[in-house]
Amino acid sequence: MTSYAIRSCSEPPVSSLWLNQQFPHRAWLIADLQGRISRAPAPIRACAPEPERFGQAMERTLALDLCGAPPYLQLIKHLPAAGMRRLLITAGYAPNTDTPDGQWHKTTDRIPGARLFTVGSLLPHLDRALHELGSANPDEAREAIQAALRDRRAVSAYATAARGARPAFAVFWASYTSGFRNALRGYGPVTASLSLMGGLRIVDFLAGTTIVEYKTGHFDDARDLDALVEQVLAYALLAAGSGHPVTAVVMYLARYHVLARYPLDMFLAHLAGQPIDASEAGHRLATLVRAEQRDCGSNGVSGLTRQALCLVRRVP
């Protein structure tokens, strides 16, 4: 997913330099990923009109398929009550009770993928709208969202974008359901959009004790794979340092039909060249990330402008 986490405004950030120093042996992992890609079936050629938005929509569609409890509830709750209910029921969830704020649960695993994608492709638009509102209070945000839902042009633009992405979705969904879905479910209960350090970093999925990073983009260059490795490495360390019992990491390169899983201890030891205490390293990395956040917040720029300057955008 796209992370809206704020990082240091310096380039490169200190946390990245520290990761490069402590975990410099990445060539073996990049070579392994390249080998998996070369041995896999022909990559998916289909491309959606808006690749970044498509990657976000696919991630959310998988979350709706995998999660027993509705994911992204803090986002969905900004919808009007009737809209929230309709969206969750469309995605296969039902309320445990009739109370407005009651919990929901999945009722079936047989919701058609195209139906899930209808919901999943709406959520990035809703997410973007809320971020553009900045510091609006919940009532103001809800009113703005309701106004957008009444705007025929906005609804038409959403529908057009969703239709344009459906051919690519069909191909990615067919690959996902060919065996990758069962593999992900086999890791354990799935949590989507795992927030670390108060939202400074957001993990796509935590499946049982496995960190999962999902990508729909192209990885034609070793530098892109190196950036992916660093991203997953940071997530694994921060999750372990936050008390999550992480035992493995997964890089799911959907375009290449590759799901690469590595036990955490082996993953860290190979990258560092020695055994690593994940919790201790995670605390150290968290300290650096927080310092970057403080530095970014003290430059005198207004909150919304500072966010715009410091957004971290990730490969879809």
PDB file of C-alpha atoms in Angstrom:
ATOM      1  CA  MET A   1       0.000   0.000   0.000  1.00  0.00           C
ATOM      2  CA  THR A   2       0.994   3.606  -0.216  1.00  0.00           C
ATOM      3  CA  SER A   3       2.416   4.708   3.099  1.00  0.00           C
ATOM      4  CA  TYR A   4       1.601   8.219   4.273  1.00  0.00           C
ATOM      5  CA  ALA A   5       4.175   7.926   7.034  1.00  0.00           C
ATOM      6  CA  ILE A   6       6.176  11.081   7.639  1.00  0.00           C
ATOM      7  CA  ARG A   7       9.918  10.653   7.557  1.00  0.00           C
ATOM      8  CA  SER A   8      12.931  12.922   7.823  1.00  0.00           C
ATOM      9  CA  CYS A   9      13.152  15.634   5.194  1.00  0.00           C
ATOM     10  CA  SER A  10      16.869  14.944   4.766  1.00  0.00           C
ATOM     11  CA  GLU A  11      18.043  12.684   1.948  1.00  0.00           C
ATOM     12  CA  PRO A  12      18.871   9.900   2.534  1.00  0.00           C
ATOM     13  CA  PRO A  13      17.315   9.513   5.995  1.00  0.00           C
ATOM     14  CA  VAL A  14      19.560   8.418   8.848  1.00  0.00           C
ATOM     15  CA  SER A  15      17.466   5.295   9.379  1.00  0.00           C
ATOM     16  CA  SER A  16      18.192   4.181   5.810  1.00  0.00           C
ATOM     17  CA  LEU A  17      21.921   4.779   6.271  1.00  0.00           C
ATOM     18  CA  TRP A  18      21.841   2.729   9.470  1.00  0.00           C
ATOM     19  CA  LEU A  19      20.041  -0.149   7.740  1.00  0.00           C
ATOM     20  CA  ASN A  20      22.636  -0.107   4.953  1.00  0.00           C
ATOM     21  CA  GLN A  21      25.467  -0.225   7.484  1.00  0.00           C
ATOM     22  CA  GLN A  22      23.975  -2.933   9.691  1.00  0.00           C
ATOM     23  CA  PHE A  23      22.517  -5.103   6.901  1.00  0.00           C
ATOM     24  CA  PRO A  24      24.838  -4.670   3.917  1.00  0.00           C
ATOM     25  CA  HIS A  25      24.675  -8.192   2.439  1.00  0.00           C
ATOM     26  CA  ARG A  26      21.676  -7.840   0.145  1.00  0.00           C
ATOM     27  CA  ALA A  27      23.122  -9.256  -3.078  1.00  0.00           C
ATOM     28  CA  TRP A  28      22.181 -12.854  -2.191  1.00  0.00           C
ATOM     29  CA  LEU A  29      18.555 -11.919  -1.560  1.00  0.00           C
ATOM     30  CA  ILE A  30      18.272  -9.810  -4.702  1.00  0.00           C
ATOM     31  CA  ALA A  31      19.773 -12.689  -6.703  1.00  0.00           C
ATOM     32  CA  ASP A  32      17.335 -15.129  -5.106  1.00  0.00           C
ATOM     33  CA  LEU A  33      14.364 -12.930  -5.994  1.00  0.00           C
ATOM     34  CA  GLN A  34      15.650 -12.494  -9.546  1.00  0.00           C
ATOM     35  CA  GLY A  35      16.036 -16.267  -9.824  1.00  0.00           C
ATOM     36  CA  ARG A  36      12.490 -16.848  -8.615  1.00  0.00           C
ATOM     37  CA  ILE A  37      11.197 -14.336 -11.153  1.00  0.00           C
ATOM     38  CA  SER A  38      13.122 -15.980 -13.995  1.00  0.00           C
ATOM     39  CA  ARG A  39      11.807 -19.447 -13.077  1.00  0.00           C
ATOM     40  CA  ALA A  40       8.186 -18.351 -12.690  1.00  0.00           C
ATOM     41  CA  PRO A  41       5.580 -18.411 -15.481  1.00  0.00           C
ATOM     42  CA  ALA A  42       5.471 -15.481 -17.868  1.00  0.00           C
ATOM     43  CA  PRO A  43       4.807 -12.245 -15.981  1.00  0.00           C
ATOM     44  CA  ILE A  44       1.456 -10.509 -16.155  1.00  0.00           C
ATOM     45  CA  ARG A  45       1.528  -7.938 -18.939  1.00  0.00           C
ATOM     46  CA  ALA A  46      -1.781  -6.255 -18.166  1.00  0.00           C
ATOM     47  CA  CYS A  47      -1.535  -2.721 -16.810  1.00  0.00           C
ATOM     48  CA  ALA A  48      -4.245  -0.533 -15.335  1.00  0.00           C
ATOM     49  CA  PRO A  49      -4.588   3.139 -16.370  1.00  0.00           C
ATOM     50  CA  GLU A  50      -3.426   4.314 -12.918  1.00  0.00           C
ATOM     51  CA  PRO A  51      -0.814   1.746 -11.759  1.00  0.00           C
ATOM     52  CA  GLU A  52      -0.290   3.188  -8.269  1.00  0.00           C
ATOM     53  CA  ARG A  53      -4.014   3.417  -7.542  1.00  0.00           C
ATOM     54  CA  PHE A  54      -4.492  -0.067  -8.982  1.00  0.00           C
ATOM     55  CA  GLY A  55      -1.876  -1.493  -6.624  1.00  0.00           C
ATOM     56  CA  GLN A  56      -3.667   0.105  -3.691  1.00  0.00           C
ATOM     57  CA  ALA A  57      -7.026  -1.251  -4.871  1.00  0.00           C
ATOM     58  CA  MET A  58      -5.626  -4.766  -5.306  1.00  0.00           C
ATOM     59  CA  GLU A  59      -4.092  -4.728  -1.836  1.00  0.00           C
ATOM     60  CA  ARG A  60      -7.400  -3.706  -0.312  1.00  0.00           C
ATOM     61  CA  THR A  61      -9.280  -6.290  -2.357  1.00  0.00           C
ATOM     62  CA  LEU A  62      -6.998  -9.033  -1.033  1.00  0.00           C
ATOM     63  CA  ALA A  63      -7.512  -7.713   2.491  1.00  0.00           C
ATOM     64  CA  LEU A  64     -11.297  -7.949   2.101  1.00  0.00           C
ATOM     65  CA  ASP A  65     -10.856 -11.517   0.892  1.00  0.00           C
ATOM     66  CA  LEU A  66      -8.400 -12.608   3.601  1.00  0.00           C
ATOM     67  CA  CYS A  67      -9.500 -10.842   6.779  1.00  0.00           C
ATOM     68  CA  GLY A  68     -12.058 -12.425   9.084  1.00  0.00           C
ATOM     69  CA  ALA A  69     -12.918  -9.019  10.552  1.00  0.00           C
ATOM     70  CA  PRO A  70     -13.423  -5.986   8.266  1.00  0.00           C
ATOM     71  CA  PRO A  71     -10.115  -4.252   7.491  1.00  0.00           C
ATOM     72  CA  TYR A  72      -9.691  -0.472   7.234  1.00  0.00           C
ATOM     73  CA  LEU A  73     -12.588   0.177   9.630  1.00  0.00           C
ATOM     74  CA  GLN A  74     -11.147   3.505  10.785  1.00  0.00           C
ATOM     75  CA  LEU A  75     -11.404   4.604   7.160  1.00  0.00           C
ATOM     76  CA  ILE A  76     -14.765   3.015   6.365  1.00  0.00           C
ATOM     77  CA  LYS A  77     -16.379   4.529   9.471  1.00  0.00           C
ATOM     78  CA  HIS A  78     -16.154   7.956   7.838  1.00  0.00           C
ATOM     79  CA  LEU A  79     -18.925   6.882   5.481  1.00  0.00           C
ATOM     80  CA  PRO A  80     -22.552   7.548   6.395  1.00  0.00           C
ATOM     81  CA  ALA A  81     -23.968   4.680   8.489  1.00  0.00           C
ATOM     82  CA  ALA A  82     -26.082   3.330   5.619  1.00  0.00           C
ATOM     83  CA  GLY A  83     -23.135   3.530   3.213  1.00  0.00           C
ATOM     84  CA  MET A  84     -20.814   1.793   5.648  1.00  0.00           C
ATOM     85  CA  ARG A  85     -23.324  -1.000   6.158  1.00  0.00           C
ATOM     86  CA  ARG A  86     -23.880  -1.449   2.414  1.00  0.00           C
ATOM     87  CA  LEU A  87     -20.141  -1.532   1.714  1.00  0.00           C
ATOM     88  CA  LEU A  88     -19.378  -4.130   4.379  1.00  0.00           C
ATOM     89  CA  ILE A  89     -22.285  -6.366   3.410  1.00  0.00           C
ATOM     90  CA  THR A  90     -21.186  -6.164  -0.237  1.00  0.00           C
ATOM     91  CA  ALA A  91     -17.746  -7.386   0.837  1.00  0.00           C
ATOM     92  CA  GLY A  92     -19.234 -10.376   2.685  1.00  0.00           C
ATOM     93  CA  TYR A  93     -19.360  -9.133   6.272  1.00  0.00           C
ATOM     94  CA  ALA A  94     -22.279  -9.071   8.714  1.00  0.00           C
ATOM     95  CA  PRO A  95     -22.764  -7.311  12.066  1.00  0.00           C
ATOM     96  CA  ASN A  96     -22.550  -9.354  15.258  1.00  0.00           C
ATOM     97  CA  THR A  97     -25.292  -7.180  16.753  1.00  0.00           C
ATOM     98  CA  ASP A  98     -27.710  -4.529  15.542  1.00  0.00           C
ATOM     99  CA  THR A  99     -25.945  -1.724  17.426  1.00  0.00           C
ATOM    100  CA  PRO A 100     -24.394   0.952  15.152  1.00  0.00           C
ATOM    101  CA  ASP A 101     -20.898   0.523  16.573  1.00  0.00           C
ATOM    102  CA  GLY A 102     -21.026  -3.257  16.932  1.00  0.00           C
ATOM    103  CA  GLN A 103     -18.394  -5.604  15.559  1.00  0.00           C
ATOM    104  CA  TRP A 104     -18.631  -7.276  12.170  1.00  0.00           C
ATOM    105  CA  HIS A 105     -17.464 -10.697  10.950  1.00  0.00           C
ATOM    106  CA  LYS A 106     -16.999 -12.446   7.613  1.00  0.00           C
ATOM    107  CA  THR A 107     -19.921 -14.643   6.669  1.00  0.00           C
ATOM    108  CA  THR A 108     -18.555 -16.340   3.551  1.00  0.00           C
ATOM    109  CA  ASP A 109     -15.369 -16.880   1.542  1.00  0.00           C
ATOM    110  CA  ARG A 110     -17.351 -17.123  -1.691  1.00  0.00           C
ATOM    111  CA  ILE A 111     -17.760 -13.456  -2.553  1.00  0.00           C
ATOM    112  CA  PRO A 112     -16.839 -13.019  -6.248  1.00  0.00           C
ATOM    113  CA  GLY A 113     -13.549 -11.240  -6.761  1.00  0.00           C
ATOM    114  CA  ALA A 114     -15.122  -8.642  -9.054  1.00  0.00           C
ATOM    115  CA  ARG A 115     -17.500  -7.698  -6.247  1.00  0.00           C
ATOM    116  CA  LEU A 116     -14.659  -7.346  -3.756  1.00  0.00           C
ATOM    117  CA  PHE A 117     -12.755  -5.207  -6.257  1.00  0.00           C
ATOM    118  CA  THR A 118     -15.730  -2.842  -6.462  1.00  0.00           C
ATOM    119  CA  VAL A 119     -15.252  -2.148  -2.759  1.00  0.00           C
ATOM    120  CA  GLY A 120     -11.452  -2.389  -2.791  1.00  0.00           C
ATOM    121  CA  SER A 121     -11.089   0.135  -5.601  1.00  0.00           C
ATOM    122  CA  LEU A 122     -13.259   2.649  -3.725  1.00  0.00           C
ATOM    123  CA  LEU A 123     -11.124   2.636  -0.584  1.00  0.00           C
ATOM    124  CA  PRO A 124      -8.018   4.369  -2.056  1.00  0.00           C
ATOM    125  CA  HIS A 125     -10.267   7.227  -3.220  1.00  0.00           C
ATOM    126  CA  LEU A 126     -11.738   7.504   0.260  1.00  0.00           C
ATOM    127  CA  ASP A 127      -8.273   7.344   1.821  1.00  0.00           C
ATOM    128  CA  ARG A 128      -6.976  10.097  -0.452  1.00  0.00           C
ATOM    129  CA  ALA A 129     -10.004  12.288   0.229  1.00  0.00           C
ATOM    130  CA  LEU A 130      -9.466  12.042   3.987  1.00  0.00           C
ATOM    131  CA  HIS A 131      -5.769  12.881   3.703  1.00  0.00           C
ATOM    132  CA  GLU A 132      -6.600  15.927   1.606  1.00  0.00           C
ATOM    133  CA  LEU A 133      -8.921  17.086   4.398  1.00  0.00           C
ATOM    134  CA  GLY A 134      -5.893  17.294   6.687  1.00  0.00           C
ATOM    135  CA  SER A 135      -6.834  18.076  10.281  1.00  0.00           C
ATOM    136  CA  ALA A 136     -10.620  18.135   9.791  1.00  0.00           C
ATOM    137  CA  ASN A 137     -12.540  16.743  12.744  1.00  0.00           C
ATOM    138  CA  PRO A 138     -14.599  13.538  12.268  1.00  0.00           C
ATOM    139  CA  ASP A 139     -17.871  15.397  11.709  1.00  0.00           C
ATOM    140  CA  GLU A 140     -16.323  17.684   9.086  1.00  0.00           C
ATOM    141  CA  ALA A 141     -14.692  14.707   7.395  1.00  0.00           C
ATOM    142  CA  ARG A 142     -17.972  12.807   7.326  1.00  0.00           C
ATOM    143  CA  GLU A 143     -19.804  15.792   5.837  1.00  0.00           C
ATOM    144  CA  ALA A 144     -17.132  16.188   3.154  1.00  0.00           C
ATOM    145  CA  ILE A 145     -17.290  12.497   2.270  1.00  0.00           C
ATOM    146  CA  GLN A 146     -21.086  12.615   2.045  1.00  0.00           C
ATOM    147  CA  ALA A 147     -20.862  15.646  -0.262  1.00  0.00           C
ATOM    148  CA  ALA A 148     -18.405  13.767  -2.498  1.00  0.00           C
ATOM    149  CA  LEU A 149     -20.749  10.784  -2.649  1.00  0.00           C
ATOM    150  CA  ARG A 150     -23.527  13.099  -3.843  1.00  0.00           C
ATOM    151  CA  ASP A 151     -21.271  14.602  -6.526  1.00  0.00           C
ATOM    152  CA  ARG A 152     -22.195  12.888  -9.797  1.00  0.00           C
ATOM    153  CA  ARG A 153     -18.921  13.868 -11.421  1.00  0.00           C
ATOM    154  CA  ALA A 154     -16.890  12.308  -8.602  1.00  0.00           C
ATOM    155  CA  VAL A 155     -18.973   9.131  -8.687  1.00  0.00           C
ATOM    156  CA  SER A 156     -18.681   8.963 -12.466  1.00  0.00           C
ATOM    157  CA  ALA A 157     -14.895   9.413 -12.296  1.00  0.00           C
ATOM    158  CA  TYR A 158     -14.635   6.598  -9.745  1.00  0.00           C
ATOM    159  CA  ALA A 159     -16.798   4.293 -11.862  1.00  0.00           C
ATOM    160  CA  THR A 160     -14.756   5.050 -14.992  1.00  0.00           C
ATOM    161  CA  ALA A 161     -11.469   4.349 -13.202  1.00  0.00           C
ATOM    162  CA  ALA A 162     -12.812   1.080 -11.768  1.00  0.00           C
ATOM    163  CA  ARG A 163     -14.033  -0.095 -15.185  1.00  0.00           C
ATOM    164  CA  GLY A 164     -10.697   0.740 -16.762  1.00  0.00           C
ATOM    165  CA  ALA A 165      -8.853  -1.358 -14.171  1.00  0.00           C
ATOM    166  CA  ARG A 166     -11.074  -4.444 -14.394  1.00  0.00           C
ATOM    167  CA  PRO A 167      -9.215  -6.236 -17.238  1.00  0.00           C
ATOM    168  CA  ALA A 168      -5.953  -6.039 -15.256  1.00  0.00           C
ATOM    169  CA  PHE A 169      -7.774  -7.049 -12.089  1.00  0.00           C
ATOM    170  CA  ALA A 170      -9.134 -10.209 -13.723  1.00  0.00           C
ATOM    171  CA  VAL A 171      -5.630 -11.411 -14.610  1.00  0.00           C
ATOM    172  CA  PHE A 172      -4.125 -10.623 -11.193  1.00  0.00           C
ATOM    173  CA  TRP A 173      -7.094 -12.209  -9.420  1.00  0.00           C
ATOM    174  CA  ALA A 174      -6.767 -15.404 -11.460  1.00  0.00           C
ATOM    175  CA  SER A 175      -3.112 -15.668 -10.442  1.00  0.00           C
ATOM    176  CA  TYR A 176      -3.909 -14.942  -6.788  1.00  0.00           C
ATOM    177  CA  THR A 177      -6.622 -17.609  -6.588  1.00  0.00           C
ATOM    178  CA  SER A 178      -4.446 -20.218  -8.312  1.00  0.00           C
ATOM    179  CA  GLY A 179      -2.716 -21.002  -4.997  1.00  0.00           C
ATOM    180  CA  PHE A 180      -1.376 -17.814  -3.451  1.00  0.00           C
ATOM    181  CA  ARG A 181      -4.619 -17.176  -1.568  1.00  0.00           C
ATOM    182  CA  ASN A 182      -4.381 -20.566   0.147  1.00  0.00           C
ATOM    183  CA  ALA A 183      -0.710 -19.989   0.960  1.00  0.00           C
ATOM    184  CA  LEU A 184      -1.449 -16.643   2.623  1.00  0.00           C
ATOM    185  CA  ARG A 185      -4.378 -18.069   4.571  1.00  0.00           C
ATOM    186  CA  GLY A 186      -2.147 -20.906   5.696  1.00  0.00           C
ATOM    187  CA  TYR A 187       0.112 -18.515   7.611  1.00  0.00           C
ATOM    188  CA  GLY A 188      -2.663 -17.694  10.085  1.00  0.00           C
ATOM    189  CA  PRO A 189      -5.279 -14.983  10.732  1.00  0.00           C
ATOM    190  CA  VAL A 190      -4.666 -11.921   8.587  1.00  0.00           C
ATOM    191  CA  THR A 191      -4.478  -8.325   9.791  1.00  0.00           C
ATOM    192  CA  ALA A 192      -4.366  -5.664   7.071  1.00  0.00           C
ATOM    193  CA  SER A 193      -2.651  -2.290   7.283  1.00  0.00           C
ATOM    194  CA  LEU A 194      -0.720  -3.049  10.465  1.00  0.00           C
ATOM    195  CA  SER A 195       0.207   0.304  12.009  1.00  0.00           C
ATOM    196  CA  LEU A 196       3.661   0.599  13.575  1.00  0.00           C
ATOM    197  CA  MET A 197       4.898   3.475  15.716  1.00  0.00           C
ATOM    198  CA  GLY A 198       1.565   5.262  15.679  1.00  0.00           C
ATOM    199  CA  GLY A 199       1.237   5.082  11.909  1.00  0.00           C
ATOM    200  CA  LEU A 200       4.767   6.175  10.977  1.00  0.00           C
ATOM    201  CA  ARG A 201       5.102   2.872   9.129  1.00  0.00           C
ATOM    202  CA  ILE A 202       2.256   0.696   7.847  1.00  0.00           C
ATOM    203  CA  VAL A 203       2.671  -2.973   6.899  1.00  0.00           C
ATOM    204  CA  ASP A 204       0.448  -4.361   4.157  1.00  0.00           C
ATOM    205  CA  PHE A 205      -0.431  -7.582   6.020  1.00  0.00           C
ATOM    206  CA  LEU A 206       0.472  -9.550   9.098  1.00  0.00           C
ATOM    207  CA  ALA A 207      -0.612 -13.154   8.451  1.00  0.00           C
ATOM    208  CA  GLY A 208      -0.200 -15.065  11.686  1.00  0.00           C
ATOM    209  CA  THR A 209       3.394 -14.186  12.519  1.00  0.00           C
ATOM    210  CA  THR A 210       4.444 -13.441   8.934  1.00  0.00           C
ATOM    211  CA  ILE A 211       4.994  -9.938   7.545  1.00  0.00           C
ATOM    212  CA  VAL A 212       3.612  -9.785   3.996  1.00  0.00           C
ATOM    213  CA  GLU A 213       4.455  -7.061   1.493  1.00  0.00           C
ATOM    214  CA  TYR A 214       2.282  -7.125  -1.638  1.00  0.00           C
ATOM    215  CA  LYS A 215       3.422  -5.585  -4.925  1.00  0.00           C
ATOM    216  CA  THR A 216       1.765  -5.371  -8.340  1.00  0.00           C
ATOM    217  CA  GLY A 217       4.474  -3.278  -9.996  1.00  0.00           C
ATOM    218  CA  HIS A 218       7.427  -4.106 -12.226  1.00  0.00           C
ATOM    219  CA  PHE A 219      10.810  -5.123 -10.791  1.00  0.00           C
ATOM    220  CA  ASP A 220      13.062  -4.935 -13.813  1.00  0.00           C
ATOM    221  CA  ASP A 221      15.990  -3.367 -11.981  1.00  0.00           C
ATOM    222  CA  ALA A 222      18.068  -4.657  -9.056  1.00  0.00           C
ATOM    223  CA  ARG A 223      17.748  -1.222  -7.455  1.00  0.00           C
ATOM    224  CA  ASP A 224      13.983  -1.676  -7.228  1.00  0.00           C
ATOM    225  CA  LEU A 225      14.484  -5.016  -5.495  1.00  0.00           C
ATOM    226  CA  ASP A 226      17.042  -3.472  -3.134  1.00  0.00           C
ATOM    227  CA  ALA A 227      14.477  -0.818  -2.147  1.00  0.00           C
ATOM    228  CA  LEU A 228      11.910  -3.559  -1.561  1.00  0.00           C
ATOM    229  CA  VAL A 229      14.333  -5.532   0.614  1.00  0.00           C
ATOM    230  CA  GLU A 230      15.052  -2.449   2.722  1.00  0.00           C
ATOM    231  CA  GLN A 231      11.348  -1.734   3.101  1.00  0.00           C
ATOM    232  CA  VAL A 232      10.546  -5.273   4.280  1.00  0.00           C
ATOM    233  CA  LEU A 233      13.619  -5.328   6.523  1.00  0.00           C
ATOM    234  CA  ALA A 234      12.503  -2.114   8.242  1.00  0.00           C
ATOM    235  CA  TYR A 235       8.971  -3.427   8.724  1.00  0.00           C
ATOM    236  CA  ALA A 236      10.188  -6.694  10.206  1.00  0.00           C
ATOM    237  CA  LEU A 237      12.484  -4.950  12.673  1.00  0.00           C
ATOM    238  CA  LEU A 238       9.936  -2.331  13.712  1.00  0.00           C
ATOM    239  CA  ALA A 239       7.237  -4.965  14.142  1.00  0.00           C
ATOM    240  CA  ALA A 240       9.514  -7.115  16.281  1.00  0.00           C
ATOM    241  CA  GLY A 241      10.576  -4.058  18.263  1.00  0.00           C
ATOM    242  CA  SER A 242       6.896  -3.215  18.822  1.00  0.00           C
ATOM    243  CA  GLY A 243       6.230  -6.599  20.390  1.00  0.00           C
ATOM    244  CA  HIS A 244       4.702  -8.422  17.427  1.00  0.00           C
ATOM    245  CA  PRO A 245       5.883 -12.073  17.362  1.00  0.00           C
ATOM    246  CA  VAL A 246       7.225 -12.000  13.790  1.00  0.00           C
ATOM    247  CA  THR A 247       8.789 -15.257  12.604  1.00  0.00           C
ATOM    248  CA  ALA A 248       8.977 -14.757   8.826  1.00  0.00           C
ATOM    249  CA  VAL A 249       8.730 -12.226   6.008  1.00  0.00           C
ATOM    250  CA  VAL A 250       7.069 -12.589   2.608  1.00  0.00           C
ATOM    251  CA  MET A 251       7.486 -10.598  -0.577  1.00  0.00           C
ATOM    252  CA  TYR A 252       4.530 -11.286  -2.846  1.00  0.00           C
ATOM    253  CA  LEU A 253       5.446 -10.041  -6.334  1.00  0.00           C
ATOM    254  CA  ALA A 254       2.057 -10.583  -7.916  1.00  0.00           C
ATOM    255  CA  ARG A 255       2.999  -9.541 -11.440  1.00  0.00           C
ATOM    256  CA  TYR A 256       5.615 -12.297 -11.510  1.00  0.00           C
ATOM    257  CA  HIS A 257       3.593 -14.996  -9.684  1.00  0.00           C
ATOM    258  CA  VAL A 258       6.264 -15.035  -6.965  1.00  0.00           C
ATOM    259  CA  LEU A 259       5.646 -15.438  -3.245  1.00  0.00           C
ATOM    260  CA  ALA A 260       9.035 -15.506  -1.521  1.00  0.00           C
ATOM    261  CA  ARG A 261       8.993 -16.425   2.178  1.00  0.00           C
ATOM    262  CA  TYR A 262      12.043 -16.275   4.475  1.00  0.00           C
ATOM    263  CA  PRO A 263      12.277 -17.228   8.167  1.00  0.00           C
ATOM    264  CA  LEU A 264      13.068 -14.042  10.069  1.00  0.00           C
ATOM    265  CA  ASP A 265      16.204 -15.266  11.856  1.00  0.00           C
ATOM    266  CA  MET A 266      17.732 -16.466   8.583  1.00  0.00           C
ATOM    267  CA  PHE A 267      16.618 -13.338   6.733  1.00  0.00           C
ATOM    268  CA  LEU A 268      18.273 -11.012   9.253  1.00  0.00           C
ATOM    269  CA  ALA A 269      21.420 -13.092   9.767  1.00  0.00           C
ATOM    270  CA  HIS A 270      22.124 -13.345   6.049  1.00  0.00           C
ATOM    271  CA  LEU A 271      21.604  -9.628   5.504  1.00  0.00           C
ATOM    272  CA  ALA A 272      23.764  -8.675   8.484  1.00  0.00           C
ATOM    273  CA  GLY A 273      26.407 -11.379   8.151  1.00  0.00           C
ATOM    274  CA  GLN A 274      25.843 -12.424  11.762  1.00  0.00           C
ATOM    275  CA  PRO A 275      22.986 -13.400  14.144  1.00  0.00           C
ATOM    276  CA  ILE A 276      20.704 -10.475  14.992  1.00  0.00           C
ATOM    277  CA  ASP A 277      18.458  -9.769  17.955  1.00  0.00           C
ATOM    278  CA  ALA A 278      15.375  -8.545  16.065  1.00  0.00           C
ATOM    279  CA  SER A 279      13.802  -6.820  19.047  1.00  0.00           C
ATOM    280  CA  GLU A 280      16.949  -4.919  19.972  1.00  0.00           C
ATOM    281  CA  ALA A 281      17.588  -3.871  16.364  1.00  0.00           C
ATOM    282  CA  GLY A 282      13.941  -2.842  16.057  1.00  0.00           C
ATOM    283  CA  HIS A 283      14.202  -0.561  19.084  1.00  0.00           C
ATOM    284  CA  ARG A 284      17.318   1.047  17.625  1.00  0.00           C
ATOM    285  CA  LEU A 285      15.651   1.626  14.256  1.00  0.00           C
ATOM    286  CA  ALA A 286      12.533   3.021  15.940  1.00  0.00           C
ATOM    287  CA  THR A 287      14.681   5.541  17.821  1.00  0.00           C
ATOM    288  CA  LEU A 288      16.162   6.768  14.536  1.00  0.00           C
ATOM    289  CA  VAL A 289      12.774   6.989  12.832  1.00  0.00           C
ATOM    290  CA  ARG A 290      11.312   8.990  15.722  1.00  0.00           C
ATOM    291  CA  ALA A 291      14.280  11.362  15.627  1.00  0.00           C
ATOM    292  CA  GLU A 292      13.681  11.902  11.921  1.00  0.00           C
ATOM    293  CA  GLN A 293      10.047  12.642  12.652  1.00  0.00           C
ATOM    294  CA  ARG A 294      11.020  15.245  15.271  1.00  0.00           C
ATOM    295  CA  ASP A 295      13.492  16.853  12.863  1.00  0.00           C
ATOM    296  CA  CYS A 296      10.871  16.978  10.136  1.00  0.00           C
ATOM    297  CA  GLY A 297       8.340  18.501  12.512  1.00  0.00           C
ATOM    298  CA  SER A 298      10.630  21.290  13.726  1.00  0.00           C
ATOM    299  CA  ASN A 299      11.374  23.035  10.450  1.00  0.00           C
ATOM    300  CA  GLY A 300       8.632  25.619  10.835  1.00  0.00           C
ATOM    301  CA  VAL A 301       6.507  24.415   7.930  1.00  0.00           C
ATOM    302  CA  SER A 302       2.754  24.201   8.482  1.00  0.00           C
ATOM    303  CA  GLY A 303       1.332  20.773   9.270  1.00  0.00           C
ATOM    304  CA  LEU A 304      -0.367  20.065   5.941  1.00  0.00           C
ATOM    305  CA  THR A 305       2.537  21.439   3.886  1.00  0.00           C
ATOM    306  CA  ARG A 306       4.993  19.454   6.002  1.00  0.00           C
ATOM    307  CA  GLN A 307       2.989  16.309   5.298  1.00  0.00           C
ATOM    308  CA  ALA A 308       3.055  17.001   1.590  1.00  0.00           C
ATOM    309  CA  LEU A 309       6.816  17.524   1.661  1.00  0.00           C
ATOM    310  CA  CYS A 310       7.565  14.438   3.722  1.00  0.00           C
ATOM    311  CA  LEU A 311       5.226  11.794   2.314  1.00  0.00           C
ATOM    312  CA  VAL A 312       6.913   8.492   1.555  1.00  0.00           C
ATOM    313  CA  ARG A 313       5.467   6.973  -1.603  1.00  0.00           C
ATOM    314  CA  ARG A 314       6.153   3.313  -2.222  1.00  0.00           C
ATOM    315  CA  VAL A 315       6.246   1.253  -5.386  1.00  0.00           C
ATOM    316  CA  PRO A 316       2.745  -0.217  -5.912  1.00  0.00           C
TER     317      PRO A 316
END
